[in-house]
């Protein structure tokens, strides 16, 4: 029996010639924008690295890169055409960043910094390429750490769920705001116990799953609702379990055990159950996310928008000029 023929390994994909200069321009433009808004980016990286609530955001750049790679075949069929109206969005994003810096509001400054990068991509790569990259571009919004604003209401909701379950389990308890008094001691639903970390991570994951695995909006809405409600309810159950166990082992032991279990086990179990249920309703493969090229070709407004093109060199110079104006405005 003759040996099986050994097929040659496929040649590595080459970067299409039409993309080489635009990608260089994009890299230069993004470097300039990040340099100008470096303070906001530095604050974001600090929050990702040092604040547990936002540690999951360290994965977002890698997720964005993965989403872009999934669309490389579609992108290879396109030739980037700079889109001058994108400069309007870039100017608005830089103005937002500048306002946030002037007012000392990190969330606003960071949103402007990320928005400037998104607008630069649209400007330098054009409408059609940006539509193909719509999901990774939109997902970049999750680079901005947010959620501190909802911690107080989450504390109250957690306390209410915990006290209701505590009463239902036959433990005498009283509540005042986020303070729960029981025979085993006083329990406080602190900021770290609000469940905001779990909730934000689940919402981020939910958006990714909805965009890459589901087609129907009803399925997406149901899954996103679960990604919001399940973490809130689960956190209330966790708080109640801590209070209940404390009645037998003491508050100190129960609290220490709670942090370990919730940090490593409880979150993983809830996440696995939620994804396991969602898996039964998967409707497509990740690489089919977004709009296919055939659909984009049928949109007449795309052709009209592409008429508003700009020379590649002029587009890059305009991006750099706007970044320069923003930088100078900080010195005034």
Coordinates of C-alpha atoms in Angstrom, one line a residue:
X1 CA 0.0 0.0 0.0
X2 CA 1.6 3.3 -1.1
X3 CA 2.2 5.9 1.6
X4 CA -0.3 8.7 1.8
X5 CA 0.6 11.9 -0.1
X6 CA 1.8 14.6 2.2
X7 CA 0.0 17.8 1.3
X8 CA 2.2 21.0 1.5
X9 CA 1.3 23.3 4.3
X10 CA -0.8 26.2 3.2
X11 CA 1.2 29.4 2.6
X12 CA 0.7 32.0 5.3
X13 CA -1.9 34.7 4.4
X14 CA -0.3 37.8 3.1
X15 CA -1.4 41.3 3.8
X16 CA -3.3 42.6 0.7
X17 CA -1.4 45.5 -1.0
X18 CA -4.4 47.7 -0.7
X19 CA -4.2 47.5 3.1
X20 CA -0.5 48.2 3.7
X21 CA -0.4 52.0 3.5
X22 CA -3.8 52.4 5.3
X23 CA -2.6 50.3 8.2
X24 CA 0.6 52.3 8.5
X25 CA -1.5 55.5 8.5
X26 CA -3.8 54.0 11.1
X27 CA -0.9 52.9 13.3
X28 CA 0.6 56.4 13.1
X29 CA -2.8 58.1 13.8
X30 CA -3.6 55.9 16.8
X31 CA -0.1 56.4 18.3
X32 CA -0.5 60.1 18.0
X33 CA -4.0 60.1 19.6
X34 CA -3.0 57.8 22.4
X35 CA 0.0 60.0 23.1
X36 CA -2.2 63.1 23.3
X37 CA -4.7 61.4 25.5
X38 CA -2.1 59.4 27.5
X39 CA -3.3 60.5 30.9
X40 CA -6.8 59.1 30.2
X41 CA -5.3 55.8 28.9
X42 CA -2.9 55.6 31.8
X43 CA -5.8 55.9 34.2
X44 CA -7.7 53.2 32.4
X45 CA -4.8 50.8 32.5
X46 CA -4.3 51.5 36.2
X47 CA -7.9 50.6 36.9
X48 CA -7.8 47.5 34.8
X49 CA -4.6 46.3 36.6
X50 CA -5.2 47.4 40.2
X51 CA -9.0 47.5 40.8
X52 CA -10.6 44.1 41.0
X53 CA -13.9 45.4 39.7
X54 CA -12.3 46.1 36.3
X55 CA -9.7 43.3 36.0
X56 CA -11.8 41.5 33.4
X57 CA -11.2 44.5 31.1
X58 CA -7.6 43.3 30.6
X59 CA -9.2 40.7 28.2
X60 CA -11.0 43.3 26.1
X61 CA -8.1 44.2 23.8
X62 CA -7.5 40.6 23.1
X63 CA -11.2 40.0 22.4
X64 CA -11.2 43.0 20.0
X65 CA -8.2 41.5 18.2
X66 CA -10.0 38.2 17.9
X67 CA -13.1 39.8 16.5
X68 CA -11.0 41.6 13.9
X69 CA -9.2 38.3 12.9
X70 CA -12.6 36.6 12.4
X71 CA -13.3 39.2 9.7
X72 CA -10.0 39.1 7.9
X73 CA -11.4 37.3 4.8
X74 CA -14.0 40.0 4.3
X75 CA -11.5 42.8 4.9
X76 CA -9.1 41.3 2.4
X77 CA -11.8 41.9 -0.3
X78 CA -12.0 45.6 0.5
X79 CA -9.8 48.6 -0.2
X80 CA -9.9 51.2 2.6
X81 CA -11.1 54.6 1.5
X82 CA -10.7 57.4 4.1
X83 CA -14.0 59.1 5.0
X84 CA -13.7 62.8 5.8
X85 CA -16.9 63.1 7.9
X86 CA -15.2 60.8 10.4
X87 CA -13.1 63.8 11.3
X88 CA -16.3 65.4 12.8
X89 CA -16.7 62.5 15.1
X90 CA -13.0 62.6 15.9
X91 CA -13.2 66.3 16.8
X92 CA -16.2 65.6 19.0
X93 CA -14.5 62.8 20.8
X94 CA -11.4 64.9 21.5
X95 CA -13.6 67.7 22.7
X96 CA -15.3 65.2 25.1
X97 CA -11.8 64.1 26.3
X98 CA -10.7 67.7 26.8
X99 CA -13.9 68.5 28.8
X100 CA -13.4 65.5 31.0
X101 CA -9.8 66.5 31.7
X102 CA -10.8 70.1 32.5
X103 CA -13.6 69.0 34.8
X104 CA -11.6 66.2 36.4
X105 CA -14.2 63.6 35.4
X106 CA -12.2 60.4 34.5
X107 CA -15.2 58.6 32.9
X108 CA -15.8 61.5 30.5
X109 CA -12.1 61.8 29.6
X110 CA -11.7 58.1 29.1
X111 CA -14.8 57.8 26.9
X112 CA -13.5 60.7 24.8
X113 CA -10.1 59.0 24.5
X114 CA -11.6 55.7 23.4
X115 CA -14.1 57.5 21.1
X116 CA -11.2 59.3 19.4
X117 CA -9.6 55.9 18.5
X118 CA -12.9 54.6 17.2
X119 CA -13.5 57.7 15.1
X120 CA -9.9 57.6 13.7
X121 CA -10.6 54.0 12.5
X122 CA -13.7 55.2 10.7
X123 CA -11.9 58.1 9.2
X124 CA -8.8 56.3 8.0
X125 CA -10.3 53.0 6.9
X126 CA -13.6 54.3 5.6
X127 CA -17.3 53.4 5.8
X128 CA -17.3 49.9 4.3
X129 CA -14.4 48.6 6.3
X130 CA -15.9 50.1 9.5
X131 CA -19.2 48.4 8.9
X132 CA -17.3 45.1 8.6
X133 CA -15.5 46.0 11.9
X134 CA -18.6 47.3 13.5
X135 CA -18.6 44.8 16.4
X136 CA -14.9 45.2 17.5
X137 CA -15.3 49.0 17.1
X138 CA -18.4 49.0 19.3
X139 CA -16.9 46.5 21.8
X140 CA -14.0 48.9 22.3
X141 CA -16.5 51.0 24.5
X142 CA -16.0 48.3 27.2
X143 CA -12.4 49.6 27.5
X144 CA -13.8 52.4 29.6
X145 CA -14.2 51.4 33.2
X146 CA -17.7 52.1 34.4
X147 CA -20.0 50.9 37.1
X148 CA -19.0 52.8 40.2
X149 CA -22.2 54.8 39.8
X150 CA -24.4 51.8 40.3
X151 CA -22.7 50.5 43.5
X152 CA -25.0 52.2 46.0
X153 CA -28.3 50.9 44.5
X154 CA -26.7 47.5 44.1
X155 CA -25.9 47.5 47.8
X156 CA -29.5 48.3 48.7
X157 CA -30.9 45.6 46.3
X158 CA -28.4 43.0 47.7
X159 CA -29.4 43.9 51.3
X160 CA -33.1 43.6 50.5
X161 CA -32.7 40.2 48.9
X162 CA -30.5 39.0 51.8
X163 CA -33.0 40.1 54.5
X164 CA -35.9 38.6 52.7
X165 CA -34.1 35.2 52.4
X166 CA -32.9 35.5 56.0
X167 CA -36.4 36.0 57.3
X168 CA -37.6 33.1 55.1
X169 CA -35.0 30.8 56.5
X170 CA -36.2 31.5 60.1
X171 CA -33.4 33.8 61.3
X172 CA -34.5 36.8 63.2
X173 CA -32.9 39.9 61.7
X174 CA -33.4 43.6 61.3
X175 CA -32.4 45.9 58.5
X176 CA -31.5 49.6 58.2
X177 CA -30.2 50.6 54.8
X178 CA -27.3 48.3 54.1
X179 CA -26.9 47.2 57.7
X180 CA -28.4 43.8 58.7
X181 CA -28.5 43.0 62.4
X182 CA -28.7 39.3 63.3
X183 CA -28.1 37.2 66.5
X184 CA -24.6 36.4 65.1
X185 CA -23.7 40.0 64.7
X186 CA -24.0 43.0 62.4
X187 CA -23.5 42.5 58.6
X188 CA -22.8 45.4 56.3
X189 CA -23.3 45.1 52.5
X190 CA -20.1 46.9 51.7
X191 CA -19.1 48.2 48.2
X192 CA -17.1 45.1 47.6
X193 CA -20.1 43.0 48.3
X194 CA -22.5 44.9 46.0
X195 CA -21.8 42.4 43.2
X196 CA -20.9 45.2 40.7
X197 CA -17.8 43.3 39.5
X198 CA -19.8 40.2 38.7
X199 CA -22.5 42.3 37.0
X200 CA -20.2 44.3 34.8
X201 CA -18.3 41.2 33.7
X202 CA -21.5 39.4 32.9
X203 CA -22.8 42.3 30.9
X204 CA -19.6 42.5 28.9
X205 CA -19.7 38.7 28.2
X206 CA -23.4 38.9 27.4
X207 CA -22.8 41.5 24.7
X208 CA -20.0 39.4 23.2
X209 CA -22.1 36.2 23.2
X210 CA -25.2 38.0 21.8
X211 CA -23.3 39.6 19.0
X212 CA -21.4 36.5 17.9
X213 CA -23.7 33.6 18.7
X214 CA -27.3 34.8 18.3
X215 CA -29.2 36.2 15.4
X216 CA -32.7 36.9 16.7
X217 CA -33.2 40.0 18.8
X218 CA -35.6 38.1 21.1
X219 CA -32.9 35.6 22.0
X220 CA -30.4 38.4 22.5
X221 CA -32.8 40.4 24.7
X222 CA -33.5 37.3 26.8
X223 CA -29.8 36.5 27.3
X224 CA -28.9 40.1 28.2
X225 CA -31.8 40.2 30.7
X226 CA -30.4 37.0 32.2
X227 CA -26.9 38.5 32.3
X228 CA -28.3 41.4 34.3
X229 CA -30.8 39.7 36.6
X230 CA -28.9 36.5 37.4
X231 CA -25.8 38.2 38.9
X232 CA -27.9 40.5 41.0
X233 CA -30.1 37.7 42.3
X234 CA -27.0 35.4 42.8
X235 CA -25.2 38.1 44.8
X236 CA -28.2 38.4 47.0
X237 CA -28.3 34.7 47.6
X238 CA -24.5 34.8 48.4
X239 CA -25.1 37.5 50.9
X240 CA -27.9 35.6 52.6
X241 CA -25.8 32.4 52.6
X242 CA -23.0 34.2 54.4
X243 CA -25.5 35.5 57.0
X244 CA -27.1 32.1 57.5
X245 CA -23.8 30.2 57.8
X246 CA -22.6 32.8 60.3
X247 CA -25.4 31.8 62.7
X248 CA -23.6 28.5 63.2
X249 CA -19.9 29.2 62.7
X250 CA -19.6 32.9 63.6
X251 CA -19.5 36.0 61.5
X252 CA -15.7 36.1 61.1
X253 CA -15.4 32.6 59.7
X254 CA -18.5 32.9 57.5
X255 CA -17.2 36.2 56.0
X256 CA -13.7 34.8 55.2
X257 CA -15.2 31.7 53.6
X258 CA -17.6 33.8 51.6
X259 CA -14.8 35.9 50.0
X260 CA -13.0 32.7 48.8
X261 CA -16.1 30.9 47.6
X262 CA -17.6 33.9 45.8
X263 CA -14.4 35.0 44.3
X264 CA -13.4 31.6 42.8
X265 CA -16.2 29.1 43.0
X266 CA -19.6 30.8 43.1
X267 CA -18.9 33.1 40.1
X268 CA -17.6 30.1 38.0
X269 CA -20.7 28.0 38.8
X270 CA -23.2 30.7 37.9
X271 CA -21.3 31.6 34.8
X272 CA -21.1 27.9 33.7
X273 CA -24.8 27.4 34.3
X274 CA -25.7 30.6 32.3
X275 CA -23.5 29.7 29.4
X276 CA -24.7 26.1 29.5
X277 CA -28.3 27.2 29.1
X278 CA -27.4 29.7 26.4
X279 CA -25.5 27.0 24.4
X280 CA -28.8 25.3 23.5
X281 CA -29.9 28.4 21.6
X282 CA -26.7 29.2 19.6
X283 CA -27.7 30.3 16.1
X284 CA -24.5 30.9 14.3
X285 CA -20.7 30.7 14.3
X286 CA -18.6 33.6 15.7
X287 CA -17.0 34.4 12.3
X288 CA -20.5 35.2 10.8
X289 CA -21.0 38.1 13.2
X290 CA -22.0 41.5 11.8
X291 CA -23.2 42.3 8.3
X292 CA -22.0 40.2 5.3
X293 CA -20.4 42.0 2.4
X294 CA -23.3 41.1 0.2
X295 CA -25.7 43.0 2.5
X296 CA -23.4 46.0 2.7
X297 CA -23.2 46.1 -1.1
X298 CA -27.0 46.4 -1.3
X299 CA -27.1 49.5 0.9
X300 CA -27.3 52.5 -1.4
X301 CA -26.3 54.9 1.3
X302 CA -22.9 53.2 1.6
X303 CA -22.0 54.1 -2.0
X304 CA -23.2 57.7 -1.4
X305 CA -21.1 57.9 1.8
X306 CA -18.1 56.6 0.1
X307 CA -18.2 59.5 -2.3
X308 CA -17.2 61.6 0.7
X309 CA -13.7 60.3 0.5
X310 CA -10.4 61.9 1.4
X311 CA -6.9 61.3 0.1
X312 CA -5.1 58.9 2.4
X313 CA -2.3 61.4 3.2
X314 CA -4.7 64.2 3.8
X315 CA -6.8 62.0 6.1
X316 CA -3.7 61.2 8.3
X317 CA -2.6 64.8 8.3
X318 CA -6.1 65.9 9.4
X319 CA -6.1 63.3 12.2
X320 CA -2.7 64.4 13.4
X321 CA -3.8 68.1 13.1
X322 CA -6.9 67.6 15.3
X323 CA -4.8 65.7 17.8
X324 CA -2.3 68.6 17.8
X325 CA -5.1 71.1 18.4
X326 CA -6.4 69.0 21.3
X327 CA -2.9 68.8 22.8
X328 CA -2.4 72.6 22.5
X329 CA -5.8 73.2 24.1
X330 CA -4.4 71.6 27.3
X331 CA -1.8 74.3 27.5
X332 CA -4.1 77.3 27.3

